[in-house]
Amino acid sequence: MKSSQATSPPGGNRVGILGAGQLGRMMGLAGIPLGLEFTFLDPSPDACAGAVGNLIQANFSDEDAFRRLAGRVDVATFDFENVPESSAWALQEIRPVYPSPQALGACQDRLHEKTLLSALEIRVPGYYPVASRTDLLTGLDKCAYPAILKTRRLGYDGKGQVIIRDQEDLERAWQKLGDFELILEEFVPFEQECSLIGARGIDGETRFWRMSRNRHVDGILMLSLAGGVDDGLQAAAEDMMCRLFDHFDYVGVLTLEFFVVDGQLLVNEIAPRVHNSGHWTIDGAQTSQFENHLRAITGMPLGSTVASCEALMFNWIGELPERDRLLAIPGVHWHDYGKSARPGRKIGHLTLTAGSATELADNARLVAEAAGGSFPALLNSMI
Ligand code: AMP
């Protein structure tokens, strides 16, 4: 698919990445075979992407460090959407930044994001800006209980949000979040959550992977099953993403997270980057989200996004399960991010691949049983 807009390719093989977490690391692992070299910028001296490139240790607000990074790379991108928009603009003055700082900025504020989606006639849950307690009460009058109060900025993986089911919750939520700029959202009684990941090249070419169905616990992604989403929903989701691609003259990988309600899609969030629900593409698609992101931002042709097999991803949060027991199960692909274990931290994942849905389900039960915790029940709710 081609869109009318086109941007010129940056040239060169040196890529700068703002943020050196696991997404940056997986970009590095995908980009080295393409002949790319990586320099990361991250506040942490032991950020895990440092293993696959050079690391500049600096804060995301350190515009001088951004200029140093610019001197060492031909093009820049990010693995983390909370890089200050002003730093991305400062970098853009020297080197191309993809996706654009404008796209980055629009996705950093939940209110701006929802306003933009509504303007593009893309459906979102009902929402109300909250700048005072009075706004919160007015919003609750309109959307009723339960509702979700979220910080407009810096929230991810369920952080910075509280469900309000009654008056007591309301007081607690206000005490916890009242000092921030907020947004109140209707609580969506969704049938399922799913996401679409797509890529747009510098020449305007677009590609989409099959959507995945996702299961979260406490706001953190635990399982992503590629495929199984109705063709009509896939087409509707791609149409929404194309509107965003055109709006931003977007370059790189973009993710849309959805709720499915009454068989229709509502957008929960836009992520202007590669996404956890697309990790299955490393082992289960002809070209991974990481490789296509790099191909897009360096002006290479995009690769096929066709699935090469059935795929299901398990996220390892806080600790890794016993690796060798899992490696004994057919179709297991192990991904250890080289991060230290800490509660709530994403430290690795496993993608299970199989030639058929039945084989995938059988082996997935073995993986879930070996991994324990909430996995067996989550898996049962999915396959
Ligand atoms: P977020 O950080 O906004 O992506 O939210 C994390 C998770 O919280 C989502 O994946 C949903 O499971 C849940 N959630 C967020 N917003 C809503 C909503 N408006 N209604 C129902 N569940 C929600």
Coordinates of C-alpha atoms and ligand atoms in Angstrom, one line a residue, residues 110 113-114 125-126 146-148 150 155-161 163 184-190 193 214-221 257-259 266 268-269 275, ligand 1:
R110 CA -3.6 10.8 27.1
E113 CA -4.0 11.5 22.2
K114 CA -7.8 11.0 22.7
P125 CA -13.8 5.3 25.5
G126 CA -15.7 8.3 26.9
P146 CA -17.0 2.4 37.6
A147 CA -14.6 4.7 35.9
I148 CA -10.8 5.0 35.7
K150 CA -5.4 8.2 35.0
G155 CA 1.6 6.4 32.8
Y156 CA 2.3 3.0 31.3
D157 CA 1.6 -0.7 32.2
G158 CA -1.3 0.4 34.4
K159 CA 0.9 2.8 36.4
G160 CA -0.7 6.2 37.5
Q161 CA -4.3 4.9 37.3
I163 CA -10.4 2.4 39.2
L184 CA -11.2 10.3 33.7
E185 CA -12.2 7.4 31.4
E186 CA -15.3 5.3 31.3
F187 CA -14.6 1.8 32.4
V188 CA -15.0 -0.4 29.3
P189 CA -16.6 -3.8 29.8
F190 CA -14.5 -5.2 27.0
E193 CA -8.0 -6.6 24.3
N214 CA -3.6 -9.8 24.6
R215 CA -4.1 -10.7 28.3
H216 CA -3.0 -8.3 31.1
V217 CA -2.7 -8.7 34.9
D218 CA -2.6 -5.5 36.9
G219 CA -2.2 -3.5 33.7
I220 CA 0.9 -5.5 32.6
L221 CA 0.9 -7.6 29.5
E257 CA -4.1 -1.0 21.5
F258 CA -7.8 -1.7 21.4
F259 CA -10.7 -2.9 23.5
L266 CA -12.3 1.3 20.7
N268 CA -7.2 2.5 24.4
E269 CA -3.7 3.8 23.5
H275 CA 5.6 -2.9 21.2
Ligands
AMP1 P1 -3.1 1.5 30.0 O1 -1.9 1.7 30.8 O2 -4.0 2.6 29.8 O3 -2.9 0.7 28.7 O4 -4.0 0.4 30.8 C1 -3.5 -0.8 31.2 C2 -4.6 -1.8 31.2 O5 -5.7 -1.4 32.2 C3 -5.4 -2.0 29.9 O6 -4.7 -2.9 29.1 C4 -6.7 -2.6 30.4 O7 -6.6 -3.9 30.8 C5 -7.0 -1.7 31.6 N1 -7.7 -0.5 31.3 C6 -7.2 0.7 31.0 N2 -8.1 1.6 30.7 C7 -9.3 1.0 30.8 C8 -10.7 1.4 30.6 N3 -11.0 2.6 30.2 N4 -11.7 0.4 30.8 C9 -11.3 -0.8 31.2 N5 -10.1 -1.3 31.4 C10 -9.1 -0.4 31.2

